[in-house]
PDB file of C-alpha atoms in Angstrom:
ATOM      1  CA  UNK F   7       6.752 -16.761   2.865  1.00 96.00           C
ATOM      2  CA  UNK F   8       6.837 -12.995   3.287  1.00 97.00           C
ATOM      3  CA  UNK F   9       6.867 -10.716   0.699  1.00 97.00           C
ATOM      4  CA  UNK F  10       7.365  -6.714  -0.059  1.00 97.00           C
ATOM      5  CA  UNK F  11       6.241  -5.949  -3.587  1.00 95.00           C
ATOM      6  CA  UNK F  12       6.512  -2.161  -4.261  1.00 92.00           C
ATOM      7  CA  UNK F  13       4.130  -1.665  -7.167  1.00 92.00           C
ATOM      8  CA  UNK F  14       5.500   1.226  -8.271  1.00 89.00           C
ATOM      9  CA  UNK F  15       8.252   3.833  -7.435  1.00 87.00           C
ATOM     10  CA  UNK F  16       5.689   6.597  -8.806  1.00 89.00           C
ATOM     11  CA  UNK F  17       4.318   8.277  -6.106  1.00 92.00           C
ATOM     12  CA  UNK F  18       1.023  11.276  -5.915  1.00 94.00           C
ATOM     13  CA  UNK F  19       2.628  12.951  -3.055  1.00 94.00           C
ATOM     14  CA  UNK F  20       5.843  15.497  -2.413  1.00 92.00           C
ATOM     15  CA  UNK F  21       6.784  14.784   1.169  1.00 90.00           C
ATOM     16  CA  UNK F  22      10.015  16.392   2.539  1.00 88.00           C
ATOM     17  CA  UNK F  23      11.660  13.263   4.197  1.00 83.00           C
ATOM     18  CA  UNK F  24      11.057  10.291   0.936  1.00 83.00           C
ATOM     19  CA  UNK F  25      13.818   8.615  -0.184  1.00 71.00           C
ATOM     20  CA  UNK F  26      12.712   7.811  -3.574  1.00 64.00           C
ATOM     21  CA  UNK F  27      13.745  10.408  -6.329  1.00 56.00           C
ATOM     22  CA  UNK F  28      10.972  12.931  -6.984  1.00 51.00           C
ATOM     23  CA  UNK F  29      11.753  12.298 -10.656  1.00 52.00           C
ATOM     24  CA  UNK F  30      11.589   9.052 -10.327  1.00 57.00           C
ATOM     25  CA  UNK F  31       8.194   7.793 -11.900  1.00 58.00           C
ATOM     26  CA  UNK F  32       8.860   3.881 -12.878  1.00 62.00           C
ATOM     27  CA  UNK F  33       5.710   1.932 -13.710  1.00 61.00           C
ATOM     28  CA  UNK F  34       6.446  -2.052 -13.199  1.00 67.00           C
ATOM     29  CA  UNK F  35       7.644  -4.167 -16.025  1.00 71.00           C
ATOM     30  CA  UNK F  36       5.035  -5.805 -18.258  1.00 77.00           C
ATOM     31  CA  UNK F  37       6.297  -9.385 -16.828  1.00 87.00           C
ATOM     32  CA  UNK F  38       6.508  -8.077 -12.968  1.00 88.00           C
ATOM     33  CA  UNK F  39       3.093 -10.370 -12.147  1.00 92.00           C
ATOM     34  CA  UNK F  40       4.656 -13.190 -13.865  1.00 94.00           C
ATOM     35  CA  UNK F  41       7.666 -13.153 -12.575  1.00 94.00           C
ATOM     36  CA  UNK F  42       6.193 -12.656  -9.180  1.00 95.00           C
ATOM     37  CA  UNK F  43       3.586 -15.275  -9.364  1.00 96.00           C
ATOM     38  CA  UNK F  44       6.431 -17.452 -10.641  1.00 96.00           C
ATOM     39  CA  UNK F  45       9.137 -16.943  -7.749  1.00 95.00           C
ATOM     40  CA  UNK F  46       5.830 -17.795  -5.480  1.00 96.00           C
ATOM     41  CA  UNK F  47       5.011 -20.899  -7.157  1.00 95.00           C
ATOM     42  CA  UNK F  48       7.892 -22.117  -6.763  1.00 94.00           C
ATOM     43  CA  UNK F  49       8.933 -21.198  -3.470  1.00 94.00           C
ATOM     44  CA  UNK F  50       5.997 -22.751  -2.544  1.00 93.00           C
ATOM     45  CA  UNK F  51       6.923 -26.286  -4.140  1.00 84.00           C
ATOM     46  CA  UNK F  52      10.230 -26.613  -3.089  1.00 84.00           C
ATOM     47  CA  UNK F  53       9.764 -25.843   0.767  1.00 84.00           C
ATOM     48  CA  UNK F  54       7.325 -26.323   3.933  1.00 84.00           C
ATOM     49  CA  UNK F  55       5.422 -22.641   3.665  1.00 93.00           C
ATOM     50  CA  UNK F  56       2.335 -22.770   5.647  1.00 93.00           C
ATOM     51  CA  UNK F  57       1.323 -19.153   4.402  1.00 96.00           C
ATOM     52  CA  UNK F  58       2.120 -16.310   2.060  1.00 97.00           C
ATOM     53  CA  UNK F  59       2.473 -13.027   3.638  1.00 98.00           C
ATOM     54  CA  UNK F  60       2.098  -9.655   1.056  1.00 98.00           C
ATOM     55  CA  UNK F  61       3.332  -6.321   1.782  1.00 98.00           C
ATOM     56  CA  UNK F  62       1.654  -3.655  -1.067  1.00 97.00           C
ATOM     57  CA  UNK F  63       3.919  -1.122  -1.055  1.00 94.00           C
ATOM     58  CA  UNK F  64       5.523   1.597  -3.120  1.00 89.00           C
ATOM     59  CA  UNK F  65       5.963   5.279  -3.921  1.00 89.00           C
ATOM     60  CA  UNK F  66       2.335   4.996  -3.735  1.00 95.00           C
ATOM     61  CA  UNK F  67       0.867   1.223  -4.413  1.00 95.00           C
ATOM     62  CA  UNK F  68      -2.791   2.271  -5.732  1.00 97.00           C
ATOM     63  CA  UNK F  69      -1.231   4.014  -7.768  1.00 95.00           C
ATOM     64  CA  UNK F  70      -1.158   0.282  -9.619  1.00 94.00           C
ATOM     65  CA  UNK F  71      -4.507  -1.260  -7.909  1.00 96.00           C
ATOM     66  CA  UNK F  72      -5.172  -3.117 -10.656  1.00 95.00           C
ATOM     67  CA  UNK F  73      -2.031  -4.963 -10.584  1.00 95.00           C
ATOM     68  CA  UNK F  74      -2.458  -5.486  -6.751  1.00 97.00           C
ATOM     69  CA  UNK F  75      -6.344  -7.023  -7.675  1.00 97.00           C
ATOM     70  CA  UNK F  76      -4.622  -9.003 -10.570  1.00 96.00           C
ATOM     71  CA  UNK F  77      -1.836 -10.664  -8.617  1.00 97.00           C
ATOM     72  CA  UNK F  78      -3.611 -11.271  -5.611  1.00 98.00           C
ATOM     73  CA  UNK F  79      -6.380 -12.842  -7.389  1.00 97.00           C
ATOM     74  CA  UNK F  80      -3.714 -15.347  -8.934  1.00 97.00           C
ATOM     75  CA  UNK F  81      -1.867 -15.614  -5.500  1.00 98.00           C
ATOM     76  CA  UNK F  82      -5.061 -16.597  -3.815  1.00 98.00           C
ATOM     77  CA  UNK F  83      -6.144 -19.375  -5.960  1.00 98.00           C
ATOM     78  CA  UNK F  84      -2.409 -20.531  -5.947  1.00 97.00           C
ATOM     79  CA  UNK F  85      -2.525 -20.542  -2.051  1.00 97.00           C
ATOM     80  CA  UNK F  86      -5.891 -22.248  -2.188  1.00 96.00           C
ATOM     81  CA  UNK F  87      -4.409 -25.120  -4.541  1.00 96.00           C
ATOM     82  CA  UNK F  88      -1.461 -25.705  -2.238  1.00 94.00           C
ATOM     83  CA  UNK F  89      -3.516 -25.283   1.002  1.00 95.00           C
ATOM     84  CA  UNK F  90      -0.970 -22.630   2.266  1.00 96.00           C
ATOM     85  CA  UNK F  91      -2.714 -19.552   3.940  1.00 97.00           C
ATOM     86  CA  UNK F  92      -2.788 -16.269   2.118  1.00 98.00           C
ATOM     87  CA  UNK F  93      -2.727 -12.798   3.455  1.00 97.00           C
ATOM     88  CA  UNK F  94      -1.819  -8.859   2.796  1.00 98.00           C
ATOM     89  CA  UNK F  95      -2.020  -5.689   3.797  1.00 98.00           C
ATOM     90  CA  UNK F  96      -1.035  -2.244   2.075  1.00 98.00           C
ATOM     91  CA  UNK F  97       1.013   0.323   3.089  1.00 98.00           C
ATOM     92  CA  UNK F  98      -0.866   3.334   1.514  1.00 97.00           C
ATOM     93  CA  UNK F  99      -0.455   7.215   1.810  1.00 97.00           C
ATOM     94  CA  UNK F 100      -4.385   7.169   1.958  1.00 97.00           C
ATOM     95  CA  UNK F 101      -5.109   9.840  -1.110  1.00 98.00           C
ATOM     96  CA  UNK F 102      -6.200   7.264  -3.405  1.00 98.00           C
ATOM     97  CA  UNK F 103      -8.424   5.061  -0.941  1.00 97.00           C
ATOM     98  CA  UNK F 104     -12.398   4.863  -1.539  1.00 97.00           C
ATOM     99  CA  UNK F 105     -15.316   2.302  -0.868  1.00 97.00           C
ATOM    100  CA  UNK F 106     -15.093   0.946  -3.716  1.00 97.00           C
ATOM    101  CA  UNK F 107     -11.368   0.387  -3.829  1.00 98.00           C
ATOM    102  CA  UNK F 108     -11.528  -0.550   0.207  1.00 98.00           C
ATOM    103  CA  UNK F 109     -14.270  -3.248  -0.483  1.00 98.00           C
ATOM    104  CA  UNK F 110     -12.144  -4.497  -3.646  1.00 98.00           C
ATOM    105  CA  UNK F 111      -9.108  -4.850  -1.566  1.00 98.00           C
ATOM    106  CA  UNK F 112     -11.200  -6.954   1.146  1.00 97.00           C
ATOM    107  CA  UNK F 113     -12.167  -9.555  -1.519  1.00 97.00           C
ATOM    108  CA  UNK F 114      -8.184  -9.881  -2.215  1.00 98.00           C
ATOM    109  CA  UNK F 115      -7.450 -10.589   1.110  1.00 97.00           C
ATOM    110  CA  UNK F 116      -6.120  -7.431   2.348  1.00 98.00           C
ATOM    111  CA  UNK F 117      -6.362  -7.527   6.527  1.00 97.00           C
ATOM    112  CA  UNK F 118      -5.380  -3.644   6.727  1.00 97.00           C
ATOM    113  CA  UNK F 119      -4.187  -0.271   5.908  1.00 98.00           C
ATOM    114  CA  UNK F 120      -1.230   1.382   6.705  1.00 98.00           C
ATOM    115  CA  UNK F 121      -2.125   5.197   6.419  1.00 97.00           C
ATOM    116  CA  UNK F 122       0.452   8.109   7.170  1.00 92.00           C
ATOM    117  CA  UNK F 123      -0.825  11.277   8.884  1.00 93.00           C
ATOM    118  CA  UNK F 124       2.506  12.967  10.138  1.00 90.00           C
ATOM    119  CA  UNK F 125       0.457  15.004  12.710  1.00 87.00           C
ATOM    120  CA  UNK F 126      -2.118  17.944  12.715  1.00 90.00           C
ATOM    121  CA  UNK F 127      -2.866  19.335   9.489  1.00 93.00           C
ATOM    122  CA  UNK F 128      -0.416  22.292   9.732  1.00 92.00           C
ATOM    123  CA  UNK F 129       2.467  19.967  10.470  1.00 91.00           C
ATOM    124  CA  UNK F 130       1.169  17.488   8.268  1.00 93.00           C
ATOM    125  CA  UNK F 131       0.926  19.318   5.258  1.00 94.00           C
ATOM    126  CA  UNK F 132       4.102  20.789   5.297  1.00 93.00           C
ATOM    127  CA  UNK F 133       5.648  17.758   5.058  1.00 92.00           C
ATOM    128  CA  UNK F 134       3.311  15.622   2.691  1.00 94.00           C
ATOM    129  CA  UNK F 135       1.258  18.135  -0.229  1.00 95.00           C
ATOM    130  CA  UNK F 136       0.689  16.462  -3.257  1.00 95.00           C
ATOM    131  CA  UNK F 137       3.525  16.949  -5.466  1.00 91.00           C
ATOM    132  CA  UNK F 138       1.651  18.676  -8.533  1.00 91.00           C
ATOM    133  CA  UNK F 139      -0.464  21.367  -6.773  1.00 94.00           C
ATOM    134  CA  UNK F 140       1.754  21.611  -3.265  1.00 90.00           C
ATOM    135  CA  UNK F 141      -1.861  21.521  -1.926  1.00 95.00           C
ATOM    136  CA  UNK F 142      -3.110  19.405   1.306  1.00 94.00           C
ATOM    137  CA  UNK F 143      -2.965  15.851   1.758  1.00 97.00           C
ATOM    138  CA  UNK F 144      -4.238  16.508   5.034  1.00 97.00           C
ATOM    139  CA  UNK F 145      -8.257  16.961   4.407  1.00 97.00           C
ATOM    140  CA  UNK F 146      -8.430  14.168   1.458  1.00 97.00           C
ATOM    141  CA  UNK F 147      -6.800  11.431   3.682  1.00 97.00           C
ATOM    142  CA  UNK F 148      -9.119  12.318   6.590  1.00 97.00           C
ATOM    143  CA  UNK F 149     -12.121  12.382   4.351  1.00 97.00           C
ATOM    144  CA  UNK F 150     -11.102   9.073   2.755  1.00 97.00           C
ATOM    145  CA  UNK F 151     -10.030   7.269   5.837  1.00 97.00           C
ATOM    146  CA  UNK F 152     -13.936   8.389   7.361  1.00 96.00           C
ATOM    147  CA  UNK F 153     -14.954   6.969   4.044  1.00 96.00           C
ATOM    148  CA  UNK F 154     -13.546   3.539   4.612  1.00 97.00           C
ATOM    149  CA  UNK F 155     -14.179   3.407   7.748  1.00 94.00           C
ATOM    150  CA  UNK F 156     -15.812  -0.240   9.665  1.00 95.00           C
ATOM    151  CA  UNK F 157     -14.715  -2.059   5.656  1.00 97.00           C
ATOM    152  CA  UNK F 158     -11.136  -2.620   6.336  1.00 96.00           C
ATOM    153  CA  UNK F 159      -9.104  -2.095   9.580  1.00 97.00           C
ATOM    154  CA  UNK F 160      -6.496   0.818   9.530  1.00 97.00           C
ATOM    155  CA  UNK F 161      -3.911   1.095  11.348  1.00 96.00           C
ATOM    156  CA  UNK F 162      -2.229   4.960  11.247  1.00 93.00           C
ATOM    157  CA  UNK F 163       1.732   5.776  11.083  1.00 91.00           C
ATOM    158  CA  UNK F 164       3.148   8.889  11.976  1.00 86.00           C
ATOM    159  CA  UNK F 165       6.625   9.592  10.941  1.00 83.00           C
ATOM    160  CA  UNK F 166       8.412  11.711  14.252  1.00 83.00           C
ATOM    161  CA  UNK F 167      11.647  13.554  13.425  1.00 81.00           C
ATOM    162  CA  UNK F 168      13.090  16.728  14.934  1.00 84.00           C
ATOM    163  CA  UNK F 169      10.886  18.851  12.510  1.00 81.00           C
ATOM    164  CA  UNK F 170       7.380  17.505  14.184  1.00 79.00           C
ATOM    165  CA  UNK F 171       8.345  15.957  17.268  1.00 82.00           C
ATOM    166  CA  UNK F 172       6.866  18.433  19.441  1.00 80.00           C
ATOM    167  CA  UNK F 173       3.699  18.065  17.571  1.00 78.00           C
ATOM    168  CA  UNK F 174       3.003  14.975  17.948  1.00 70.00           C
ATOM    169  CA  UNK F 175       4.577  13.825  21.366  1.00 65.00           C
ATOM    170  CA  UNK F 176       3.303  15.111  24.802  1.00 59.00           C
TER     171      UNK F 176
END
């Protein structure tokens, strides 16, 4: 059973190319975890799942850790009682990243990272500053990926379009 949950719509960061509304700041429902836990539960009762499959995603998903931490922990023990496999990884613009959360995540299961650097920092930064100070991304997602790095694999994503294409392809 594979899953996308977008934590939140919120996101920390301004870049050019996001679909999402820049207004747009929704913070999940107060019965999001239930609801999720329940559509699991019984998914996993009424069908042959070997293994459950997450997708953290968002605006920006650590931007709501704690529900990540809260529903995983119930999705693991729920996997555990049904003998079905569980794991997740989290698609993450990496400004919120640190040991501590990196080590947390590890615990819950989380196989990797999906961090966005859209090229050099010049290039980069145009396209992702953080939406209240139009400052750089760049240097804080560098410094936190070096951070994390050897607790939880990362794997990097660079979005290529006309505007950076010839900064990133040789």
């Amino acid at each position: 059973l594979g899953l996308t949950i977008a934590t939140t719509l919120a996101c920390n960061l301004g870049c050019v190319y996001c679909y999402e509304n820049p207004q747009q700041n929704i913070a999940p429902s107060e019965t999001l975890e239930d609801d999720i836990y329940d559509f699991v539960n019984s998914r996993l009762d009424a069908s042959g799942y070997k293994s459950v499959s997450v997708t953290w995603y968002g605006g920006e998903p650590l931007l709501e850790k704690e529900l990540i931490f809260s529903l995983s922990k119930r999705l693991i023990k729920l996997c555990r009682e049904k003998r079905v496999d569980y794991n997740a990884i989290v698609v993450t613009n990496g400004t919120l990243i640190n040991k501590t959360v990196a080590e947390k995540l590890k615990r819950y299961m989380v196989r990797s990272l999906q961090i966005t650097v859209d090229g050099p920092k010049e290039v980069h930064d145009k396209r992702r500053p953080f939406k209240t100070t139009g400052k750089s991304s760049f240097d804080k997602i560098i410094a936190n990926i070096e951070r994390i790095f050897g607790i939880i694999p990362i794997s990097m994503r660079i979005n290529v379009d006309k505007t950076n294409f010839s900064d990133v392809v040789s």
